[in-house]
Short mmCIF file of N, CA and C in Angstrom, two decimals:
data_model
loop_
_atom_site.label_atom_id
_atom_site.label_comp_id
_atom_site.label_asym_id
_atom_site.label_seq_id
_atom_site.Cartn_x
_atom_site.Cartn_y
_atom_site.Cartn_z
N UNK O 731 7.50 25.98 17.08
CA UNK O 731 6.53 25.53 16.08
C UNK O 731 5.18 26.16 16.36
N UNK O 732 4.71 27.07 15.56
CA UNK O 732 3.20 27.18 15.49
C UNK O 732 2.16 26.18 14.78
N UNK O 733 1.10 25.95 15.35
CA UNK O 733 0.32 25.02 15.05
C UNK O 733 -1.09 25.58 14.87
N UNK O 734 -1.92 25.30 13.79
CA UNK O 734 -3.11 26.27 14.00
C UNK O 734 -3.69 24.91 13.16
N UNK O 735 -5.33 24.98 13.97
CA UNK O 735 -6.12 23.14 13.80
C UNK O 735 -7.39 24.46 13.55
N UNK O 736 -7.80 23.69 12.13
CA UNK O 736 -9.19 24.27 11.56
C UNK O 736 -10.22 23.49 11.71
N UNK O 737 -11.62 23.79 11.66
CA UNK O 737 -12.59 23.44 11.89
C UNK O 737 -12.81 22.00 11.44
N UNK O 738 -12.62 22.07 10.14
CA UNK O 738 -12.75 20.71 9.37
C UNK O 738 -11.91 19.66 9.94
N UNK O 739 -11.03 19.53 10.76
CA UNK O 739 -10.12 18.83 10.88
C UNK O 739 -8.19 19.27 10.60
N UNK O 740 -8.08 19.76 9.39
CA UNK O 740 -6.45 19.98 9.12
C UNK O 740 -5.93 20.66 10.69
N UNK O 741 -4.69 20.51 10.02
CA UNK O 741 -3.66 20.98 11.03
C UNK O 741 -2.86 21.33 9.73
N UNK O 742 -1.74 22.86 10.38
CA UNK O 742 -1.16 23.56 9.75
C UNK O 742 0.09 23.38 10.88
N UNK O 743 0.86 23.01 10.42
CA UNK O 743 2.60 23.55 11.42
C UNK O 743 3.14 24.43 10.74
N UNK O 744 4.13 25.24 11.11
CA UNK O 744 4.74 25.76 10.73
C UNK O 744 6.02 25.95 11.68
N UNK O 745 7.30 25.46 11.14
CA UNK O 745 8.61 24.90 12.10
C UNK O 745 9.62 26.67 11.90
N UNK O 746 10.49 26.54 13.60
CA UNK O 746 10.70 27.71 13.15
C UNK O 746 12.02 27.72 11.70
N UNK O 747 12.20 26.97 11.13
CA UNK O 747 13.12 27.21 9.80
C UNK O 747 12.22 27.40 8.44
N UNK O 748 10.65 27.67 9.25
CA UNK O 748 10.50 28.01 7.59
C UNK O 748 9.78 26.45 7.42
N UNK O 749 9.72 25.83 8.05
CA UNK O 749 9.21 24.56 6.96
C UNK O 749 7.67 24.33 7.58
N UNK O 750 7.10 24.14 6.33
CA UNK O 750 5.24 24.12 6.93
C UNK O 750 4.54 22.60 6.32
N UNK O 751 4.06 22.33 7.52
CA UNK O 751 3.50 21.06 7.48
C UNK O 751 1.99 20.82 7.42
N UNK O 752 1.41 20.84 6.35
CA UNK O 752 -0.39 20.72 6.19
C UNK O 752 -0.96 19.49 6.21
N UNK O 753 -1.51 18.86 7.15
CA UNK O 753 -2.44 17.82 6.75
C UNK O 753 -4.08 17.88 6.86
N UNK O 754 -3.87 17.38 5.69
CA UNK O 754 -5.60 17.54 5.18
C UNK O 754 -6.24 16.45 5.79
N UNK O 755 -7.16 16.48 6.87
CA UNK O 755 -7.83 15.20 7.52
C UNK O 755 -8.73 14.60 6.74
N UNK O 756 -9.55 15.08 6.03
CA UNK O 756 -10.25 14.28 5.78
C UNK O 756 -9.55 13.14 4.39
N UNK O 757 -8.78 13.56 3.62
CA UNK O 757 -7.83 12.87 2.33
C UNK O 757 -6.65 12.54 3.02
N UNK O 758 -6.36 12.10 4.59
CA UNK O 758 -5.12 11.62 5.15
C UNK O 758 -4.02 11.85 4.62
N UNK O 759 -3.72 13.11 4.41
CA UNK O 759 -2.79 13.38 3.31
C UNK O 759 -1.91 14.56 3.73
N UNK O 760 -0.17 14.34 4.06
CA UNK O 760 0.44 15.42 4.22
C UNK O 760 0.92 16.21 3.34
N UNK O 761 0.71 17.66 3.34
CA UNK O 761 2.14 18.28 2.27
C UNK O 761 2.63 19.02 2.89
N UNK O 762 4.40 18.78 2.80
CA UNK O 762 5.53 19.59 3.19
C UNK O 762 5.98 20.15 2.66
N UNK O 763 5.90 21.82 2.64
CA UNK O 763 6.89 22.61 2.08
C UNK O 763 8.31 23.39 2.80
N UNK O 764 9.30 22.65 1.80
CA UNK O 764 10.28 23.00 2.76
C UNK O 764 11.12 24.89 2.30
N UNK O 765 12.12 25.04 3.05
CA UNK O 765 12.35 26.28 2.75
C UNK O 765 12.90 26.44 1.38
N UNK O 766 13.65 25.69 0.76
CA UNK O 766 14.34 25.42 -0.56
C UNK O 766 13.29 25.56 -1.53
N UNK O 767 12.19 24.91 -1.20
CA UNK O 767 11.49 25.16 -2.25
C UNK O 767 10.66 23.76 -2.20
N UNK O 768 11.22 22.66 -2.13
CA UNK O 768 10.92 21.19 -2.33
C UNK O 768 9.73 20.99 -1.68
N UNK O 769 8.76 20.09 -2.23
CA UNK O 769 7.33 20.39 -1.80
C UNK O 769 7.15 18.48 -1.42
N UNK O 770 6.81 18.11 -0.51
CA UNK O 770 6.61 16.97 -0.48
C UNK O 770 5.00 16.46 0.10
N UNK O 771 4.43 15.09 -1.28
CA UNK O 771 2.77 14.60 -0.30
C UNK O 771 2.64 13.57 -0.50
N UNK O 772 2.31 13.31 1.03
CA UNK O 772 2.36 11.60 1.55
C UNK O 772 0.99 11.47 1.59
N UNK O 773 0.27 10.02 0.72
CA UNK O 773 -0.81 10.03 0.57
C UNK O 773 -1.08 8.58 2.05
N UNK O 774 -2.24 8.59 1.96
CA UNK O 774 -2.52 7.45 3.03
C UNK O 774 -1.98 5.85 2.57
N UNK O 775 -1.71 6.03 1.30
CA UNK O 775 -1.80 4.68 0.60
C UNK O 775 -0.24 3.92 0.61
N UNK O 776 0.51 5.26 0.95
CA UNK O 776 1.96 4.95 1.11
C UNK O 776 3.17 6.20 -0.42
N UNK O 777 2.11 5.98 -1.27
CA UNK O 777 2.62 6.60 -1.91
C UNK O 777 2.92 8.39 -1.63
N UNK O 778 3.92 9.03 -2.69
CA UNK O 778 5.17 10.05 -1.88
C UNK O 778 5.48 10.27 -3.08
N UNK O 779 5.03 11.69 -3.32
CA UNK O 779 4.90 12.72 -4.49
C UNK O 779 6.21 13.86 -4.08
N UNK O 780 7.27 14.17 -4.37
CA UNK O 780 8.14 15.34 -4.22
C UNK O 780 8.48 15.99 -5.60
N UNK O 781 7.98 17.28 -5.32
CA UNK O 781 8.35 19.25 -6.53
C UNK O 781 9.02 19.18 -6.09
N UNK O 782 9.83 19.41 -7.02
CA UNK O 782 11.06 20.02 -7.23
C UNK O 782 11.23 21.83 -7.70
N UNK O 783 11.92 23.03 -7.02
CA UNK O 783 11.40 24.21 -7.86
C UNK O 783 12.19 24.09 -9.08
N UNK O 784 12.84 23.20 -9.88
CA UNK O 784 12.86 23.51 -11.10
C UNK O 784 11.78 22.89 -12.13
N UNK O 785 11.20 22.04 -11.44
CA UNK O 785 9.76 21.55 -12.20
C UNK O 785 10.04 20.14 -12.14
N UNK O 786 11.08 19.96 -11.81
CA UNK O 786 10.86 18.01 -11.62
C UNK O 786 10.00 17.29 -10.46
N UNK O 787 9.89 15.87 -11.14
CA UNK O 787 8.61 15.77 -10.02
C UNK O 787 9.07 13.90 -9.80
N UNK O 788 8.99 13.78 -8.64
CA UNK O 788 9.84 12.49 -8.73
C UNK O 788 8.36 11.50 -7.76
N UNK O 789 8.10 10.36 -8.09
CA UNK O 789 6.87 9.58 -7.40
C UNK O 789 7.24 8.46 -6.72
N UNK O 790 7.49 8.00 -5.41
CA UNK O 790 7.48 6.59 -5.48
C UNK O 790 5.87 6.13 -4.80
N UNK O 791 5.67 5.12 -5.70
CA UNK O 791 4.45 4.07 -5.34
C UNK O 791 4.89 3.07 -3.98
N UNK O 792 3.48 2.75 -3.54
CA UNK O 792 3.50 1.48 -2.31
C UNK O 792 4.48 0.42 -3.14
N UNK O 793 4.32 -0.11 -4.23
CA UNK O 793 5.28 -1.28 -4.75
C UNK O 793 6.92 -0.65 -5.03
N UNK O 794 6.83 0.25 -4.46
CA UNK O 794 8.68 0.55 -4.68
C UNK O 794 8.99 1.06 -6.20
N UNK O 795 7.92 1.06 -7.03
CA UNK O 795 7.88 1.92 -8.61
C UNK O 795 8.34 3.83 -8.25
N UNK O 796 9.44 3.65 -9.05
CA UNK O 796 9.74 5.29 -9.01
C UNK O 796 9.69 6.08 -9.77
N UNK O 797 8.63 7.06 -10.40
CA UNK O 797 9.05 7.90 -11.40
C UNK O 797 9.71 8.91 -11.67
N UNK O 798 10.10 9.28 -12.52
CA UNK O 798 10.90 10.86 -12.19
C UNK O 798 10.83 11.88 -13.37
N UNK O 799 9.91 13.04 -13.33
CA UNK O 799 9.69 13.61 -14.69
C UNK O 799 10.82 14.91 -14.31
N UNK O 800 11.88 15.32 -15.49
CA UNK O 800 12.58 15.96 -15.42
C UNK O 800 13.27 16.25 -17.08
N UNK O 801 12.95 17.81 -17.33
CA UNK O 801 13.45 18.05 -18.49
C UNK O 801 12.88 17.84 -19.61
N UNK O 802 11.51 16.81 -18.93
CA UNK O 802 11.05 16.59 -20.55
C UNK O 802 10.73 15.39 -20.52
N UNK O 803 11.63 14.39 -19.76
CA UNK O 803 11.89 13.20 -19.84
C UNK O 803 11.48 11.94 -18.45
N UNK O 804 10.74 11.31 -19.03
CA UNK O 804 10.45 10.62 -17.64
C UNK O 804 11.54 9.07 -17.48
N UNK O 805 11.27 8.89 -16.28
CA UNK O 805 12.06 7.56 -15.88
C UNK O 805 11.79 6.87 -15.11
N UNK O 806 10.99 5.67 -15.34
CA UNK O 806 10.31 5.04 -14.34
C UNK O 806 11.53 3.44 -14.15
N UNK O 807 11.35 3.36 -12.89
CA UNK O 807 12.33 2.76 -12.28
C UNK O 807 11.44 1.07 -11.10
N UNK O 808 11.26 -0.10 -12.11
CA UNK O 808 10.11 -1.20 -11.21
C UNK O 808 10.79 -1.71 -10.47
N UNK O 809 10.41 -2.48 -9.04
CA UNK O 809 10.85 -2.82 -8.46
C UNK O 809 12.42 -4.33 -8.96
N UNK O 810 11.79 -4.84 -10.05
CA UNK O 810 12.82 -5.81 -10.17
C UNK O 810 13.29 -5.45 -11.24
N UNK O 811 13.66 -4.28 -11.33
CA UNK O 811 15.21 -3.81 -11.62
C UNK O 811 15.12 -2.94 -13.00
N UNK O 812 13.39 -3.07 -13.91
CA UNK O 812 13.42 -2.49 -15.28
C UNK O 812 13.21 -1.33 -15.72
N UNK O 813 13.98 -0.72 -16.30
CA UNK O 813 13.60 0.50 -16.50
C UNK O 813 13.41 1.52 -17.45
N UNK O 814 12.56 2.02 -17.49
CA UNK O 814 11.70 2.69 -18.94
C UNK O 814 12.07 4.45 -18.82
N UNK O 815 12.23 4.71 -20.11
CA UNK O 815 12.93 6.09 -20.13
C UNK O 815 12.23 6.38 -21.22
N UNK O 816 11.52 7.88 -20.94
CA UNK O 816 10.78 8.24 -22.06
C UNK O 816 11.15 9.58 -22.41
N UNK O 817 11.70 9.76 -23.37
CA UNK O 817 12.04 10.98 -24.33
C UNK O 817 10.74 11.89 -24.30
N UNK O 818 10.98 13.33 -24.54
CA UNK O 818 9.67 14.12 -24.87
C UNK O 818 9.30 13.57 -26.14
N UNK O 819 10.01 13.29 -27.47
CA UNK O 819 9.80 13.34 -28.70
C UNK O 819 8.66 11.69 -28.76
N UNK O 820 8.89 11.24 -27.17
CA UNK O 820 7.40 9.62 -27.39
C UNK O 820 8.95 8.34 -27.54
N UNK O 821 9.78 8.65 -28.15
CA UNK O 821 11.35 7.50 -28.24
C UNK O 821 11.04 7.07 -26.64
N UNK O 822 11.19 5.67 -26.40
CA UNK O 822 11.13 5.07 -25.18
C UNK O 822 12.03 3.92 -25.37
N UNK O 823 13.01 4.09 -24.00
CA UNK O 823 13.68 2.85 -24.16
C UNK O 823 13.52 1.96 -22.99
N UNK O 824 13.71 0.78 -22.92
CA UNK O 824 13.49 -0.21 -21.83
C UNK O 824 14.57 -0.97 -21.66
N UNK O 825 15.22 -0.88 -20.33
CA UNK O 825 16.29 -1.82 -19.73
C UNK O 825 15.48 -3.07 -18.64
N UNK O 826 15.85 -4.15 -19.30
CA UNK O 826 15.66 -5.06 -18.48
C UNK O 826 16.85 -5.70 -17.55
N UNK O 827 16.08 -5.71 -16.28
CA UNK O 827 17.27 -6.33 -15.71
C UNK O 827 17.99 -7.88 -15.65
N UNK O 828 17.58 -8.26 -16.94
CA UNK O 828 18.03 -9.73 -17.49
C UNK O 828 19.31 -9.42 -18.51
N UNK O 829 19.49 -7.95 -18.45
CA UNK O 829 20.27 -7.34 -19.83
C UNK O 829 19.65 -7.05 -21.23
N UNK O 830 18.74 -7.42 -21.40
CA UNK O 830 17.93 -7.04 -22.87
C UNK O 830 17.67 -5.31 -22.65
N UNK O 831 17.46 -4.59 -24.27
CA UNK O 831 17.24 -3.46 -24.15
C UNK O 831 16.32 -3.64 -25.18
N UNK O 832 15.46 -2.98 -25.17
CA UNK O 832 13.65 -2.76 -26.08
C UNK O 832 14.22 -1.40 -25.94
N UNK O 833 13.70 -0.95 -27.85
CA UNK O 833 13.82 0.75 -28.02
C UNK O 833 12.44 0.74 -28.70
N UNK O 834 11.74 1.91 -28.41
CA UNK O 834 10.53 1.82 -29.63
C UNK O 834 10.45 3.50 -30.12
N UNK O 835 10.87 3.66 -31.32
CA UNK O 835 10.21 4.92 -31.90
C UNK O 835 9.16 5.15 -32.70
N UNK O 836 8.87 5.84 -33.38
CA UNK O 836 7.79 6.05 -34.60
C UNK O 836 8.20 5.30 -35.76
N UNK O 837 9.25 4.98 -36.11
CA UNK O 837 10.26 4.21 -37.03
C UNK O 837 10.05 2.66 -36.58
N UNK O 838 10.35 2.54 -35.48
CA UNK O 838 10.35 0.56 -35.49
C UNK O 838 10.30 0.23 -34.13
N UNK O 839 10.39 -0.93 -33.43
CA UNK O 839 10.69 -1.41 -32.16
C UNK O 839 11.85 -2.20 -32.13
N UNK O 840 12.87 -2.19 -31.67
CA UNK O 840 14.07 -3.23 -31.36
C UNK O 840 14.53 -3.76 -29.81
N UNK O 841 14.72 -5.06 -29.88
CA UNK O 841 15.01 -5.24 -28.67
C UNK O 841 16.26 -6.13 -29.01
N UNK O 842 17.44 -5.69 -28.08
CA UNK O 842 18.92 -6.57 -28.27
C UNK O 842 18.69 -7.08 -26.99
N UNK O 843 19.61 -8.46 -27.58
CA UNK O 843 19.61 -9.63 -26.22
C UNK O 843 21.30 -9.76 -25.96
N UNK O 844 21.44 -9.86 -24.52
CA UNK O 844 22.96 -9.58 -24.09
C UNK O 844 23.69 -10.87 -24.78
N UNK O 845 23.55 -11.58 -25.80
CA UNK O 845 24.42 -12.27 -26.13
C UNK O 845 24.50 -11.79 -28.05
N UNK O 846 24.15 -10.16 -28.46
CA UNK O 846 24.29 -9.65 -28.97
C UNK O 846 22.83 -9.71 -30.50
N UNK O 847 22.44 -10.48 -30.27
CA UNK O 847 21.31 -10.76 -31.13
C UNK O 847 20.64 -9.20 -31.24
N UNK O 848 20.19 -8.67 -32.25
CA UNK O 848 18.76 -7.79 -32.03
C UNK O 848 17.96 -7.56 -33.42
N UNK O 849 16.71 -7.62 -32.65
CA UNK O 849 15.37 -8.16 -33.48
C UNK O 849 14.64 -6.59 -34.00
N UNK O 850 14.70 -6.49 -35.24
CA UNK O 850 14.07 -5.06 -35.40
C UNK O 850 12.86 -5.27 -36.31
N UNK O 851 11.59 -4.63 -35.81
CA UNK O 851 10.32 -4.30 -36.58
C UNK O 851 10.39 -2.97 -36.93
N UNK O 852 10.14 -2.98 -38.33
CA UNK O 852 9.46 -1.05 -38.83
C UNK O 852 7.94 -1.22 -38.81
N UNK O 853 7.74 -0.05 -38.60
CA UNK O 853 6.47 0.51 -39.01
C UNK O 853 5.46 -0.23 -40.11
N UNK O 854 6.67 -0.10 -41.12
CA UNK O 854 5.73 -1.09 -42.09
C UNK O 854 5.78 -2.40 -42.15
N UNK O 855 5.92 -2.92 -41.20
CA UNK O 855 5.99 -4.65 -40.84
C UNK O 855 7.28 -5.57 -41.23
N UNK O 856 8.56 -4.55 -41.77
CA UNK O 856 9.48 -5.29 -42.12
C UNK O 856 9.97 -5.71 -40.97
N UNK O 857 10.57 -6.89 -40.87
CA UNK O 857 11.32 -7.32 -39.76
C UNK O 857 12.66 -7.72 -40.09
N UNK O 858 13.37 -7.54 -39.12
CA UNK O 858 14.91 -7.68 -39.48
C UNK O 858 15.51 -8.51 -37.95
N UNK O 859 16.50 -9.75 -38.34
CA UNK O 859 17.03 -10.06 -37.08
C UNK O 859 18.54 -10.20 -37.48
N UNK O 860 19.35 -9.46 -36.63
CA UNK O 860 21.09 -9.70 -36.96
C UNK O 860 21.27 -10.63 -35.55
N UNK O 861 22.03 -11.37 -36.06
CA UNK O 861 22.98 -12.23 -34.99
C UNK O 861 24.27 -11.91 -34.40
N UNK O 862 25.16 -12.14 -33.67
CA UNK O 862 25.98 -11.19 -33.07
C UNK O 862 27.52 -12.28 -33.88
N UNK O 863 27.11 -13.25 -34.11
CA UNK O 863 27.96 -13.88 -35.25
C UNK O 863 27.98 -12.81 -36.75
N UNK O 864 27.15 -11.95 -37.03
CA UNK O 864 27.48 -11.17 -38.21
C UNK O 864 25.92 -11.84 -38.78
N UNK O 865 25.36 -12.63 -38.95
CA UNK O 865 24.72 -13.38 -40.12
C UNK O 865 22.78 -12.91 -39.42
N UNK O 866 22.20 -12.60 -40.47
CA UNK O 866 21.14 -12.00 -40.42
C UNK O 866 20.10 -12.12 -41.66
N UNK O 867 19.08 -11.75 -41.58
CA UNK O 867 17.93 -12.11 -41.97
C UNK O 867 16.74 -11.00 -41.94
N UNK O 868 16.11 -10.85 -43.07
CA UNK O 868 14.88 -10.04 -42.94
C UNK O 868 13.39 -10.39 -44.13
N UNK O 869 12.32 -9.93 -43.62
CA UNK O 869 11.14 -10.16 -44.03
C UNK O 869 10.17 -9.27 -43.95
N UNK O 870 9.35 -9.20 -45.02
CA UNK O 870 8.65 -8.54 -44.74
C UNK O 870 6.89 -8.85 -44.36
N UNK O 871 7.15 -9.57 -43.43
CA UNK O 871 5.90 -10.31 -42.62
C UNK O 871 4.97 -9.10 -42.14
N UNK O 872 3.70 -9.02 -41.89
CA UNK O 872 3.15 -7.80 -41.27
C UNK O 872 2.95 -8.74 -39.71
N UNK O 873 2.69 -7.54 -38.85
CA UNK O 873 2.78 -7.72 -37.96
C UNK O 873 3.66 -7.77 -36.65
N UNK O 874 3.32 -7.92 -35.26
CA UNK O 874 4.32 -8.15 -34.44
C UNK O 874 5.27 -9.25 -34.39
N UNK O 875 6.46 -9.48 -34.42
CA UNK O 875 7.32 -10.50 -33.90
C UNK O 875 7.32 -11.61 -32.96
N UNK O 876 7.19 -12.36 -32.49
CA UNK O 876 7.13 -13.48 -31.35
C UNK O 876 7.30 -12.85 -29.81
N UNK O 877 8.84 -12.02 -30.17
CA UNK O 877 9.11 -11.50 -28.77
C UNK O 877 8.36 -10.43 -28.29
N UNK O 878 7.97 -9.39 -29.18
CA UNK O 878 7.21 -8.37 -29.09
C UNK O 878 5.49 -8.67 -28.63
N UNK O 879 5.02 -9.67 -29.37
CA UNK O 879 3.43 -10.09 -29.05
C UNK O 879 3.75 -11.65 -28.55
N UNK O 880 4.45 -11.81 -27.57
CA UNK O 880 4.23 -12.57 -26.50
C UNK O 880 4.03 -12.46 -24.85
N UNK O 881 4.62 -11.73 -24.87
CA UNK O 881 4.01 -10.93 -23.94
C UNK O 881 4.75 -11.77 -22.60
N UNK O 882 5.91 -12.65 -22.71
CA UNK O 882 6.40 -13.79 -21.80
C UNK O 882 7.34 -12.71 -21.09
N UNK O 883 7.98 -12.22 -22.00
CA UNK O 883 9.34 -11.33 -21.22
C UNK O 883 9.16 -9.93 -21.31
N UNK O 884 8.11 -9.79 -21.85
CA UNK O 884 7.92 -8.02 -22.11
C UNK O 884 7.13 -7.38 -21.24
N UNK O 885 7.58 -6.74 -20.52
CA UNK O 885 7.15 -5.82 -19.27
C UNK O 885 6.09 -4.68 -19.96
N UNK O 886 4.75 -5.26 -19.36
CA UNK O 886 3.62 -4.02 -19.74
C UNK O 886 4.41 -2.01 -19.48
N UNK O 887 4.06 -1.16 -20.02
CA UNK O 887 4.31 -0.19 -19.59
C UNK O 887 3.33 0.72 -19.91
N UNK O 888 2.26 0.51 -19.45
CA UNK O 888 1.01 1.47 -19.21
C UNK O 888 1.45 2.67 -18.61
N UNK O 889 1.00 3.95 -18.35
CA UNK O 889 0.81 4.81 -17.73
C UNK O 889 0.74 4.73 -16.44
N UNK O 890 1.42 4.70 -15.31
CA UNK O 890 0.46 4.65 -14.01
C UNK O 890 -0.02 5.62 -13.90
N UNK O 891 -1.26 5.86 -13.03
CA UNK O 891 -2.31 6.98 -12.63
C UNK O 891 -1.62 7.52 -11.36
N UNK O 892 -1.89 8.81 -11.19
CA UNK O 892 -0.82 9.19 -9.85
C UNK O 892 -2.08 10.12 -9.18
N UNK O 893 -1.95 10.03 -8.09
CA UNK O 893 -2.85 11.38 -7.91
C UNK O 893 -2.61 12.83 -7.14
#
């Protein structure tokens, strides 16, 4: 292993297979590049950024949140179990780990409940609910739905900030 320590503080390794280890002292912060290509940075905070050389980029956070951008498509993965999948085209779908699935496109939002129910809003405020008995119902109320703007079972999905 060569090791070379700069003024400012960093340290540079470099292992003999090729794999180089930089930490930046003053931002407590490692990055590993390995020989494959795979680039890995461990921030002080816990969080753990890994490149991929085909361009995927996978994140896990201190709370065990995992993202994974690949193809276009991201996939964030929360600790109790829900998980959000985002299409390039903005289509996002949400698995809860209670069994419910939330879809939202430019067209409407729907969320089915594992005992077959699902509740659909359009765009233009129509709402529609089928029952898994066959028998269903629609309106054209404006606005969000109960389940949608209650906010009891619906998992925020902001952006996280990464750095």
């Amino acid at each position: 292993t060569i090791t070379t320590r700069f003024y400012n503080g960093d340290v540079k390794k470099v292992k003999p297979d090729q794999t180089v280890i930089y930490y930046y002292a003053e931002a407590q912060t490692t990055h590993t590049t390995y020989p494959n290509g795979v680039e890995v940075v461990q921030f002080p905070n816990k969080q753990t950024e890994k490149f991929h050389p085909d361009g995927s980029k996978e994140t896990v956070f201190p709370d065990g949140t995992v993202t994974q951008l690949k193809g276009g498509r991201e996939e964030i993965v929360f600790p109790d179990g829900t998980v959000v999948i985002v299409k390039r085209n903005g289509d996002k779908t949400i698995l809860f780990s209670d069994g419910q699935k939330e879809i939202h496109t430019a067209q409407f939002k729907r969320r089915e409940f594992p005992a077959g129910t699902v509740k659909t809003v359009c765009c233009n405020g129509c709402q529609e609910t089928k029952y898994a008995t066959g028998r269903g119902g629609s309106s054209m109320r404006l606005g969000a739905s109960s389940w949608m703007g209650s906010g009891a079972t619906h998992r925020p999905t902001a952006v996280r900030e990464t750095r």
